[in-house]
XYZ file of C-alpha atoms in Angstrom:
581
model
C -45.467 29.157 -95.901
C -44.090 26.651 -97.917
C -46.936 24.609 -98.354
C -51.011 24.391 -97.254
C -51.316 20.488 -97.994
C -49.241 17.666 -97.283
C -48.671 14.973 -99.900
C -50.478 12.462 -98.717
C -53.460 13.602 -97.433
C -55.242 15.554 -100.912
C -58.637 13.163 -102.093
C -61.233 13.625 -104.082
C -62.977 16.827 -101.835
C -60.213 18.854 -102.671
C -61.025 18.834 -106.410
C -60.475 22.376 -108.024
C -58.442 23.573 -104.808
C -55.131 25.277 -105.737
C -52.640 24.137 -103.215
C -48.854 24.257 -102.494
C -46.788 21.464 -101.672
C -43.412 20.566 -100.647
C -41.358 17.672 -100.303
C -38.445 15.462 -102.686
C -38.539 14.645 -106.188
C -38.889 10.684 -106.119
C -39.608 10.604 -109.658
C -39.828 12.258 -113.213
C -41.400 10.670 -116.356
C -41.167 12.449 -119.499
C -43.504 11.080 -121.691
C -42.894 13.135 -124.452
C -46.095 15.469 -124.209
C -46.526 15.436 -120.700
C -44.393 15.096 -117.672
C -44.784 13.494 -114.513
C -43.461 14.102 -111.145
C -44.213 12.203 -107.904
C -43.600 14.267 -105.149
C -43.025 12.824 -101.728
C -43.153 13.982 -98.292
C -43.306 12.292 -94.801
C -46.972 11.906 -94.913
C -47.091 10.115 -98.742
C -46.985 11.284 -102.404
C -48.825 13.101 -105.128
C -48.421 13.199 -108.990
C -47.443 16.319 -110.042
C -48.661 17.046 -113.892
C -46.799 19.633 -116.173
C -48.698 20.892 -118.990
C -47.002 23.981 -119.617
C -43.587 23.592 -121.962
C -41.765 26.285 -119.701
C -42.366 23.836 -117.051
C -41.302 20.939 -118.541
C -38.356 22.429 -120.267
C -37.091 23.658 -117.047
C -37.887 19.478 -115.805
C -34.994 18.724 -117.565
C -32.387 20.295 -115.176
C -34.064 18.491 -112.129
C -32.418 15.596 -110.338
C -34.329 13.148 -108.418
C -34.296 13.744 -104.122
C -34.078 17.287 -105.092
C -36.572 19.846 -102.700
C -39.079 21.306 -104.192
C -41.856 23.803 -104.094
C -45.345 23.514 -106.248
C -48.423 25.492 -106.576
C -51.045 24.053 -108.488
C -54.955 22.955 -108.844
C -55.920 19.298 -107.693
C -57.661 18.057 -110.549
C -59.042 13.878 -110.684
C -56.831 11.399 -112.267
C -57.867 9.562 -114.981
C -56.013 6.538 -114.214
C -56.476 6.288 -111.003
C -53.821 3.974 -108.487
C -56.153 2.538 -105.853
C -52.916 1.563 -104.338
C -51.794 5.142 -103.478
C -53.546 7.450 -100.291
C -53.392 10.213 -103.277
C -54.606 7.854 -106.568
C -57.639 9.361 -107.195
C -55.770 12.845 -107.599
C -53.275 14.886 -109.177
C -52.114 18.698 -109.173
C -51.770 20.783 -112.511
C -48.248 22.742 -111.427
C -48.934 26.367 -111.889
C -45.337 27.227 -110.306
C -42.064 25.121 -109.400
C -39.477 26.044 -107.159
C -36.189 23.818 -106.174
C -35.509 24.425 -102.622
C -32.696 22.013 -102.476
C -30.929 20.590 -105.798
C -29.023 16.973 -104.646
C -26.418 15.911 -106.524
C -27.240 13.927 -109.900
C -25.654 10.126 -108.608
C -27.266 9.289 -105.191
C -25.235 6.637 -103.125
C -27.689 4.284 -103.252
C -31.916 4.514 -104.907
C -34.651 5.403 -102.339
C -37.422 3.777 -101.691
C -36.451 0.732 -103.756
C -36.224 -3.048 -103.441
C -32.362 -3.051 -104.154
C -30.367 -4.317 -101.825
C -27.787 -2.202 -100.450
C -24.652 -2.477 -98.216
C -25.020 -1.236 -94.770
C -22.251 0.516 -94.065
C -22.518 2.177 -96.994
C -26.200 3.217 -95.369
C -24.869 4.384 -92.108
C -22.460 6.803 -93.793
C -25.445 8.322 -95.926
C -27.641 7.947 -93.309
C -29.707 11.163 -93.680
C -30.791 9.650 -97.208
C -31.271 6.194 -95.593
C -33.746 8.113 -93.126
C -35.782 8.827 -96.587
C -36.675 5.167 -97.366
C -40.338 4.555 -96.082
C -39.507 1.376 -94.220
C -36.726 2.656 -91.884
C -38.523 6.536 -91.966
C -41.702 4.614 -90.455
C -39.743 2.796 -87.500
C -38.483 5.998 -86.308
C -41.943 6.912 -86.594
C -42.884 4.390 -84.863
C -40.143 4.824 -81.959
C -40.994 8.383 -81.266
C -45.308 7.100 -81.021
C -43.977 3.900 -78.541
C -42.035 6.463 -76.469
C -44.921 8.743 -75.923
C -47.176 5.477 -75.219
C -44.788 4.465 -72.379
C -44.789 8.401 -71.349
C -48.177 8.407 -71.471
C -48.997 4.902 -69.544
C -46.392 5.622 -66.492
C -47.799 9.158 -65.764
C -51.115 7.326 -65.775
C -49.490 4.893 -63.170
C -48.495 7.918 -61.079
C -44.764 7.320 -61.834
C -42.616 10.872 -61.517
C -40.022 11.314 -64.531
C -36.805 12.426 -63.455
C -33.366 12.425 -65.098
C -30.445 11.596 -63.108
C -26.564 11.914 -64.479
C -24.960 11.295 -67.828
C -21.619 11.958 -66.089
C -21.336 9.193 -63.153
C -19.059 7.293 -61.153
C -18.197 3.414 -62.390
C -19.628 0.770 -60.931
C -19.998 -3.197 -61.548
C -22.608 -3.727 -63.716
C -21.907 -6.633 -66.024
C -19.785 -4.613 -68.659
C -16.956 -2.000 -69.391
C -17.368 1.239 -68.284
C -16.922 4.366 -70.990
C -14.677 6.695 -68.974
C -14.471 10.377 -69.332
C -11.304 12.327 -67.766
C -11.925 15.209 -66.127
C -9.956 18.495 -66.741
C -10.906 20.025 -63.338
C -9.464 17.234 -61.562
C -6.184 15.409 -63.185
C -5.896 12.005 -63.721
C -9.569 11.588 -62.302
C -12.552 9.555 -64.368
C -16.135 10.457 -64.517
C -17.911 6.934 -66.347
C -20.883 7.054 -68.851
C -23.368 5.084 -66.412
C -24.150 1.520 -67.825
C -27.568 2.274 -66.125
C -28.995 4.940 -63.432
C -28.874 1.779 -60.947
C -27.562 4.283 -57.595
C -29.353 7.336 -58.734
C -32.761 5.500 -59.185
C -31.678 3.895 -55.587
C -30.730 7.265 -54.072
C -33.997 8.680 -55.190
C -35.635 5.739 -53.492
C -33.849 7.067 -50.104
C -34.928 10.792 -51.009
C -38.566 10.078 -50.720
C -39.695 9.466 -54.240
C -42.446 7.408 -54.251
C -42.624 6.129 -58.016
C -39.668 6.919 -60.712
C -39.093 6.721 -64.395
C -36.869 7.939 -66.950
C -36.787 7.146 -70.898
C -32.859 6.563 -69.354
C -29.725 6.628 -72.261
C -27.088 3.619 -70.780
C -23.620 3.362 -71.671
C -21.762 -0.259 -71.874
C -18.727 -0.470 -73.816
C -19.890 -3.982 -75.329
C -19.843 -6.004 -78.735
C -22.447 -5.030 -81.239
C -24.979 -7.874 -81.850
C -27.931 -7.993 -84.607
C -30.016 -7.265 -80.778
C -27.742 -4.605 -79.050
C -26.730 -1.723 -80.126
C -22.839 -0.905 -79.473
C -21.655 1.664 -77.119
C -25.610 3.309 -76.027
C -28.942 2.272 -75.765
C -32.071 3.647 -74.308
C -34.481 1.726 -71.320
C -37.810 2.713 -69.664
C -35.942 2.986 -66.021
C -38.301 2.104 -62.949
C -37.958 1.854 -59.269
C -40.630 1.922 -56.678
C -40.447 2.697 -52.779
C -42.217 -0.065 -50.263
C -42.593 -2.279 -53.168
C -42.213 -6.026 -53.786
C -41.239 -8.242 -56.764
C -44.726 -9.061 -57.013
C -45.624 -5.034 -57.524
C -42.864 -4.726 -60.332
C -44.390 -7.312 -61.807
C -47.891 -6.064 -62.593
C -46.450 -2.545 -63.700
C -44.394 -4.688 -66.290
C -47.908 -6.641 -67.209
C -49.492 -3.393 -67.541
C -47.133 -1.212 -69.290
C -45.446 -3.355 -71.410
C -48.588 -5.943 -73.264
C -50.677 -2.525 -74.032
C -48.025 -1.047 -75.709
C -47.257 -3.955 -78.184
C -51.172 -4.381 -78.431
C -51.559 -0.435 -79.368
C -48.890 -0.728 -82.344
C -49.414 -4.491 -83.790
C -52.364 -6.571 -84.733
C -50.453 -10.116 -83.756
C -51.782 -11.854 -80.690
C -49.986 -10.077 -77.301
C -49.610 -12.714 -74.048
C -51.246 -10.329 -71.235
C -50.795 -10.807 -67.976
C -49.649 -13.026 -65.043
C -47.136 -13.698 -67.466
C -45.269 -17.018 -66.994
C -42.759 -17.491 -64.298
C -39.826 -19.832 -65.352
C -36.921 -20.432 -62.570
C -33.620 -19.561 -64.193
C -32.679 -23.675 -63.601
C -35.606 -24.675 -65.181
C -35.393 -22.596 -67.931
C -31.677 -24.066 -68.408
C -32.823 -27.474 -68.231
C -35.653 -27.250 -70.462
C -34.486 -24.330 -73.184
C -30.484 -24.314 -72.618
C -30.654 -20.380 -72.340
C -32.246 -17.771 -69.737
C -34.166 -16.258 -72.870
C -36.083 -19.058 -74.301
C -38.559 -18.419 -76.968
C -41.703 -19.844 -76.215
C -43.575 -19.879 -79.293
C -40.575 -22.823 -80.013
C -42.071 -26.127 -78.673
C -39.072 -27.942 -78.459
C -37.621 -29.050 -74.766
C -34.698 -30.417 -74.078
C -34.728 -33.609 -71.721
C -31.824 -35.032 -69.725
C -31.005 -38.481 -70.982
C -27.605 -39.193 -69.434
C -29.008 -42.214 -66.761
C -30.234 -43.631 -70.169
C -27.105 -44.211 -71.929
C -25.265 -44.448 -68.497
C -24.056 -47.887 -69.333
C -23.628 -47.452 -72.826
C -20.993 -48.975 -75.352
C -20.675 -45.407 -77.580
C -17.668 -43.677 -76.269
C -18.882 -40.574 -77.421
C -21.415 -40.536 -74.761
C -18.952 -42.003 -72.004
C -18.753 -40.135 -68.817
C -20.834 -37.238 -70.359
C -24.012 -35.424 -69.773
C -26.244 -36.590 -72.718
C -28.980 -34.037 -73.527
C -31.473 -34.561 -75.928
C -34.180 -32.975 -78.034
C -37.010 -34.998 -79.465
C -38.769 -33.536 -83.125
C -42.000 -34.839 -83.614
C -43.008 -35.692 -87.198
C -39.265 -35.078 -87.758
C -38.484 -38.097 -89.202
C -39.001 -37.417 -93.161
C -36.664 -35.171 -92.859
C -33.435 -36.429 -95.421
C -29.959 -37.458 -94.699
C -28.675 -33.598 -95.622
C -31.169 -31.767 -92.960
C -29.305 -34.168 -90.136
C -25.606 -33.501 -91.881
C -26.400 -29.368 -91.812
C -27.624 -29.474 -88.246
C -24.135 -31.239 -87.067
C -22.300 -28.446 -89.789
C -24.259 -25.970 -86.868
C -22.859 -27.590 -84.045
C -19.827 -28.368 -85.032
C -19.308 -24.278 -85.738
C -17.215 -21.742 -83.156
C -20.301 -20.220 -82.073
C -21.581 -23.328 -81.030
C -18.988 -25.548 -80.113
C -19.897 -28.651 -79.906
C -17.345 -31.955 -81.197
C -20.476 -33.311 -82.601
C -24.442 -34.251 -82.611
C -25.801 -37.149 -82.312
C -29.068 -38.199 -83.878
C -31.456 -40.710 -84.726
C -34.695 -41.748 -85.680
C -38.005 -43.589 -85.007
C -39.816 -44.644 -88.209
C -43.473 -44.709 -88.800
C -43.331 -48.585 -87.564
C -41.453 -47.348 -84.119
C -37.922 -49.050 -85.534
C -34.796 -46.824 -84.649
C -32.910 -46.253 -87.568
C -30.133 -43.848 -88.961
C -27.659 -42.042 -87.240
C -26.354 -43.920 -83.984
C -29.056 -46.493 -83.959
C -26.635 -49.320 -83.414
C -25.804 -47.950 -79.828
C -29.732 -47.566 -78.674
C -30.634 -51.503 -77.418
C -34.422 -52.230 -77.246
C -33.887 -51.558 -73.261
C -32.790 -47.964 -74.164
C -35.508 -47.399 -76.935
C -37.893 -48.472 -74.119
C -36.844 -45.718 -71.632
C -37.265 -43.126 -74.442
C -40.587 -44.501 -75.383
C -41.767 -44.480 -71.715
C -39.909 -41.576 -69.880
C -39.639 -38.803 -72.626
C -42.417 -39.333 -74.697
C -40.527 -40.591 -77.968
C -43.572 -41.475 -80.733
C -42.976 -42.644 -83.613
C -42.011 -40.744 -86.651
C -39.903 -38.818 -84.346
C -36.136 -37.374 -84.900
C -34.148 -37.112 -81.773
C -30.876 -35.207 -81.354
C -28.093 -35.945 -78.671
C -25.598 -33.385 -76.983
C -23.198 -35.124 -75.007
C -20.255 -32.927 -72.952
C -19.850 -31.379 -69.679
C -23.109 -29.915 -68.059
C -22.957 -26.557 -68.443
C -21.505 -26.531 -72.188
C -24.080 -29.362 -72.998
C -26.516 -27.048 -71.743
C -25.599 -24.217 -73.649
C -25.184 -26.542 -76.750
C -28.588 -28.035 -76.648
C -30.070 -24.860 -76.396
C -28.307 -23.132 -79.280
C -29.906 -26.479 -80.913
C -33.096 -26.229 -80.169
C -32.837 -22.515 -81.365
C -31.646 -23.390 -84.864
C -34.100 -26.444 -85.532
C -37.148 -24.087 -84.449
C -35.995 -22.108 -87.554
C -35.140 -24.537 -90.230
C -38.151 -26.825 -89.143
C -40.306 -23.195 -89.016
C -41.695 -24.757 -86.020
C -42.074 -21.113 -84.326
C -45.462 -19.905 -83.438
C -46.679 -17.321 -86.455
C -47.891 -13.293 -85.342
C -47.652 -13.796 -81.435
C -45.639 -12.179 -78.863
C -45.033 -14.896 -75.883
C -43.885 -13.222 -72.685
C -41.977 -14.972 -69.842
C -40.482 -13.762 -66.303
C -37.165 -15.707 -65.723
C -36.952 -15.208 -61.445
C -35.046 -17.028 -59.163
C -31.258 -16.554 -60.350
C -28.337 -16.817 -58.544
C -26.534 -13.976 -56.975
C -23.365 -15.369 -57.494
C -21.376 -17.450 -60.099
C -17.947 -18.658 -60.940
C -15.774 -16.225 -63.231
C -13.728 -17.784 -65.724
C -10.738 -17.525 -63.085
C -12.669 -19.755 -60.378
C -13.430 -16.943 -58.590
C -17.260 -15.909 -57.083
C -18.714 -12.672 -58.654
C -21.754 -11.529 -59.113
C -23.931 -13.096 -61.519
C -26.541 -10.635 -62.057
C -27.101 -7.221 -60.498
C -25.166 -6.612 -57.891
C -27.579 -4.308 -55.893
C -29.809 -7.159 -55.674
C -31.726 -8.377 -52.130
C -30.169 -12.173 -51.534
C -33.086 -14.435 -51.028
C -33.037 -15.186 -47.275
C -31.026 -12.059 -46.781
C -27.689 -11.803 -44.412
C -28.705 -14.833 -42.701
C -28.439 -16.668 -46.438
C -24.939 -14.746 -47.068
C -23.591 -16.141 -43.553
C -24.765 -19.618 -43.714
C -25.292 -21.094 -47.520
C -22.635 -21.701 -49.997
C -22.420 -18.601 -52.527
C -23.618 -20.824 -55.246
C -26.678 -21.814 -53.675
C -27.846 -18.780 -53.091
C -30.594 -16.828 -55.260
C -31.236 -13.556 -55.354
C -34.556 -11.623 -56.034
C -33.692 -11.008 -60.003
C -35.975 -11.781 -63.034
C -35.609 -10.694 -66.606
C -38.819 -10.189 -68.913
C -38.616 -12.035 -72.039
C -40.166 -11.753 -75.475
C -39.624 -14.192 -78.331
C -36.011 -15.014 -77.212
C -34.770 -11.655 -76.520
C -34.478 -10.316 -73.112
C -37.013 -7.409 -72.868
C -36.276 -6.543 -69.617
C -33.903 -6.934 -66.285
C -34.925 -5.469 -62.898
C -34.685 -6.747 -59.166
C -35.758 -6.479 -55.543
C -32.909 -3.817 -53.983
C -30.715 -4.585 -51.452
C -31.338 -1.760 -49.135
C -29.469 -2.772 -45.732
C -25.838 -1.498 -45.358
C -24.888 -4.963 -43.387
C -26.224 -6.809 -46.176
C -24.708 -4.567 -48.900
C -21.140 -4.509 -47.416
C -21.568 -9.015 -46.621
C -22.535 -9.484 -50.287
C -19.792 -7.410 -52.005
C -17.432 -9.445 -49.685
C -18.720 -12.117 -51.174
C -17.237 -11.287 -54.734
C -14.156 -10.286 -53.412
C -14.820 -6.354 -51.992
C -13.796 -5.114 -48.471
C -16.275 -2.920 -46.917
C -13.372 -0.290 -47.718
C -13.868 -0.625 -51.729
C -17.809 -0.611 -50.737
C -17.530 2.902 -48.934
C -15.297 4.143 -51.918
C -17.205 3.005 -54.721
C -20.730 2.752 -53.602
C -20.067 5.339 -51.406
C -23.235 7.437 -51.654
C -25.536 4.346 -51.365
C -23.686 2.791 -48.420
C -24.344 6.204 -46.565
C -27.168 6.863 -47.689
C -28.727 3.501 -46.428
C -27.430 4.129 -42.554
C -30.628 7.201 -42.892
C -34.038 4.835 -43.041
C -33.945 3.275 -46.671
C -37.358 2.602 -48.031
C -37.894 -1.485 -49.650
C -37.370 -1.048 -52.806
C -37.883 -2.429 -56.060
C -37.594 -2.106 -59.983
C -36.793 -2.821 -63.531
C -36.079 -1.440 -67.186
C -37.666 -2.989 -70.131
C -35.468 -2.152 -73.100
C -36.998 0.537 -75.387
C -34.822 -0.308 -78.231
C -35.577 -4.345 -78.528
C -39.291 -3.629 -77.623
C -39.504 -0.692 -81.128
C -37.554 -3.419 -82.512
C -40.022 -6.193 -81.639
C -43.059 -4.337 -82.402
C -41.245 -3.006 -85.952
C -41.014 -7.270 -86.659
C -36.923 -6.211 -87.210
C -34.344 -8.592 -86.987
C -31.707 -5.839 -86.379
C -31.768 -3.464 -83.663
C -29.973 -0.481 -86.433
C -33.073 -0.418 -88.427
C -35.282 0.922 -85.623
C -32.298 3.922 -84.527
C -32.018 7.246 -86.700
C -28.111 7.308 -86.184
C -27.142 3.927 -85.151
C -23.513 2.571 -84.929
C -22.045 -0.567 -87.407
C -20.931 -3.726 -86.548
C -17.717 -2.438 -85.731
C -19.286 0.336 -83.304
C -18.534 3.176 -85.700
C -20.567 5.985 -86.563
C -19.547 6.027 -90.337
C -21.766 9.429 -90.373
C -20.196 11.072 -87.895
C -16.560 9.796 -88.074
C -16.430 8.277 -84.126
C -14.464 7.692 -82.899
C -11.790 9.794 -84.471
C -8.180 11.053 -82.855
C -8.528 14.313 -81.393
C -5.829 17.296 -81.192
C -2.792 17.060 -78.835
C -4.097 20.108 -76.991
C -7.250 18.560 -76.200
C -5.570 15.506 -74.794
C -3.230 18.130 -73.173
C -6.399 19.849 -71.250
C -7.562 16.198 -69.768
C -4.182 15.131 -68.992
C -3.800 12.587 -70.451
C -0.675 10.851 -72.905
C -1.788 8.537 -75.621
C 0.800 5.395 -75.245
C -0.225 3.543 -78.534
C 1.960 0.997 -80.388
């Protein structure tokens, strides 16, 4: 046994003990007389004291993050650090032993404030792991995962695991393919989700099923999504409705956040937004609600207008109250933001309405006492207000404003303070126009069409919704689930929708399309995201500081070295001939 105490749990009652302890050198302070070692495991850190010279002479050949071994008596500090679990304490080393020497120049310091790059990090990761910060969110991941465990076997909900090796499917990103060696120039695909096992299992007679599920997407790494994998808490639910989802999500999912954060948790009937309202009024199917900006349509108010700029277009606006003091630079940065790639917008309009109610600034000149009227009476403008104008087509002044609205919530720290705000977005379309002009699938393509075949024969694509929400926390999509589509009529109509023949249906989706001709259950699901909730709770603004072995920006696993080339024979054994320029 290495050790009968941890570091941070010794106190006062174990005065006079003699103990052993293990864990890394943080620290060593020779202070001529006397030295000093903190020692630091995963449960805190105790000063070590060596009064004996063979000790401390041998101190000189330790390096800092080294492993090491002590035996000694807990005596009380005389200077004691109130701020430390361990302050009132110390151990008298008796005997030292290094486990583990590290190398005298670390990469980086632990358990410092200095700021250090990240892909630098990533490739020491296993010394990254050490700082307390990121050690305590994977901490905290492994205690949420056990909580969700925990509250679904409470809901009766049976855990199964389905496939890591799949087929590919539609599901709103590239597919990671695997060839196989057993059967040439065939492709198994990492599954983007367990969407046609968790369906399948539906058919088999499973009541209730779950699965802390890994997902595969071959997608761009954002600050919120993790490149390549990423893990969900994977529903589904025979004979159930969107209303029964729904209360699992309002059970599971507020009592976890409240168990692991004292900030105020929405509980449930969460909101329900429709996906066109929450376009209209937030410019994004994520909108954070602890932002109380809206955006208003204004485009019959300037429809007769003399400012070319606004011509022809849809004008959206968003009105700041008490924004008015802010200075001719705040209005000047904001149109910097707009005018960026990310955004995209030629321009943004603004104005404002002093303390007296007179428009001023910006494109005042254009806004006639008739037009300051309508504002006045139909949106609400007060005085002291600031009010900011998008004007292009719909859609892109849509997506504009709401980018907008996003960035003046944050410089105007106008966001709600130590909340979580929860939101179901329901009601979105099944079907939207790709970039080509063609119809596809907007959502899940499993999904039950609202109104069913009789809406898939008679209503125009684009009109019809489907039985899809999303959960939403604080402007990041928490979750995505749907009401199944369990009829084989309806299945094969709405693929042919997007551009399938029931032949591409039987090949693809082959095991759901025969498995629904045997007395398929209603069905119904979703999978909150297990990595943005950790991240959430943790109060992290980047999904890699909540996973132990994350990828970078550039989905590389700088620890690991992946991806990497591999040997000719191994490309030999799958078949496959690398053609690469």
């Amino acid at each position: 046994m290495y050790r009968t105490k941890t570091c941070g749990e010794l106190n006062i009652d174990n005065l006079n003990e003699t103990v052993e302890l293990a864990g890394w050198l943080q620290k060593i302070r020779n202070l001529g007389g006397m030295v000093f070692l903190d020692l630091r495991d995963e449960f805190g850190l105790t000063q070590i004291v060596l009064n004996d010279e063979q000790l401390q002479n041998k101190s000189k050949e330790y390096t800092t993050e080294s492993c090491i071994h002590i035996k000694g008596k807990v005596v009380e500090r005389i200077n004691k650090n109130p701020n430390l679990k361990t302050g009132e304490i110390e151990v008298i080393a008796e005997e030292i032993e290094v486990l583990g020497k590290s190398k005298n120049v670390l990469p980086f310091e632990i358990n410092t404030n200095q700021e250090v790059r990240e892909d630098l990090r990533l490739e020491y990761r296993f010394l990254d792991l050490r700082n307390e910060k990121l050690h305590n969110n994977i901490l905290l991941r492994s205690k949420i995962l056990k909580t969700l465990r925990d509250k679904m076997d409470e809901l009766e909900f049976t855990e199964i695991q389905t496939p890591i090796l799949a087929n590919s499917s539609p599901e709103g990103a590239r597919d990671y393919l695997v060839p196989s060696r057993l059967n040439p120039g065939e492709f198994y695909a990492l599954p983007q989700a367990p969407q046609q096992f968790k369906q399948l299992l539906m058919v088999g007679g499973f009541n209730k099923y779950y699965q802390i599920a890994p997902c595969f997407r071959d997608e761009d790494p954002r600050a919120d999504r993790a490149p390549g994998e990423f893990y969900q808490l994977d529903f589904e639910m025979s004979f159930a409705t969107q209303e029964d989802v729904f209360k699992v999500i309002e059970e599971v999912v507020p009592s976890t956040f409240e168990k692991f954060t004292n900030w105020k948790v929405d509980k449930g009937p969460f909101i329900r937004i429709p996906y066109k309202e929450a376009m209209e009024k937030y410019g994004i199917d994520k909108p954070d609600l602890r932002n109380p900006l809206i955006i208003q349509d204004a485009t019959k108010v300037f429809e007769n207008t003399d400012f070319k700029a606004f011509s022809g277009k849809t004008i959206k606006m968003i009105v700041v109250p008490e924004g008015a003091n802010q200075g001719r630079k705040f209005f000047d940065k904001m149109e910097e933001f707009a005018k960026t790639d990310e955004v995209g917008a030629k321009g943004l309009a603004w104005t404002k309405v002093d303390e007296e109610g007179n428009v001023a600034g910006g494109i005042a000149k254009f806004i006639t006492p008739e037009m300051k009227e309508k504002l006045e009476k139909e949106f609400n403008v007060g005085n002291n207000s600031a009010i900011f104008f998008i004007a292009d087509e719909f859609s892109k002044a849509q997506k504009i404003a709401g980018l907008v609205r996003i960035e003046l919530g944050k410089r105007l720290d106008l966001l709600e303070k130590d909340v979580y705000r929860f939101c179901f977005i329901v009601d979105f379309p099944m079907y939207e126009l790709s970039d080509e002009g063609t119809i596809d699938f907007s959502h899940n393509p499993f999904s039950m069409p609202q109104g069913g075949l009789e809406a898939l024969n008679s209503k125009d694509p684009l009109d019809i919704l489907a039985y899809q929400y999303d959960l939403v926390c604080n402007g990041y999509e928490m979750a995505s689930g749907a009401v199944r589509n369990h009829n084989p009529e309806t299945m094969v109509k709405a693929f042919e929708i997007a551009g399938y023949t029931e032949k591409d249906v039987k090949e693809r989706f082959g095991a759901l399309y025969n498995a629904f001709q045997y007395g398929t259950p209603p069905h119904a699901g979703a999978a909150p995201g297990v990595d943005r909730m950790v991240m959430l709770i943790a109060d992290s603004q980047n999904i890699r500081e909540i996973i132990a072995f994350p990828k970078n920006k550039k989905a590389r696993d700088l620890l690991m070295r992946a991806p990497s080339t591999v040997s000719e024979e191994q490309l030999k054994d799958v078949h496959i001939k690398l053609d690469i320029e």
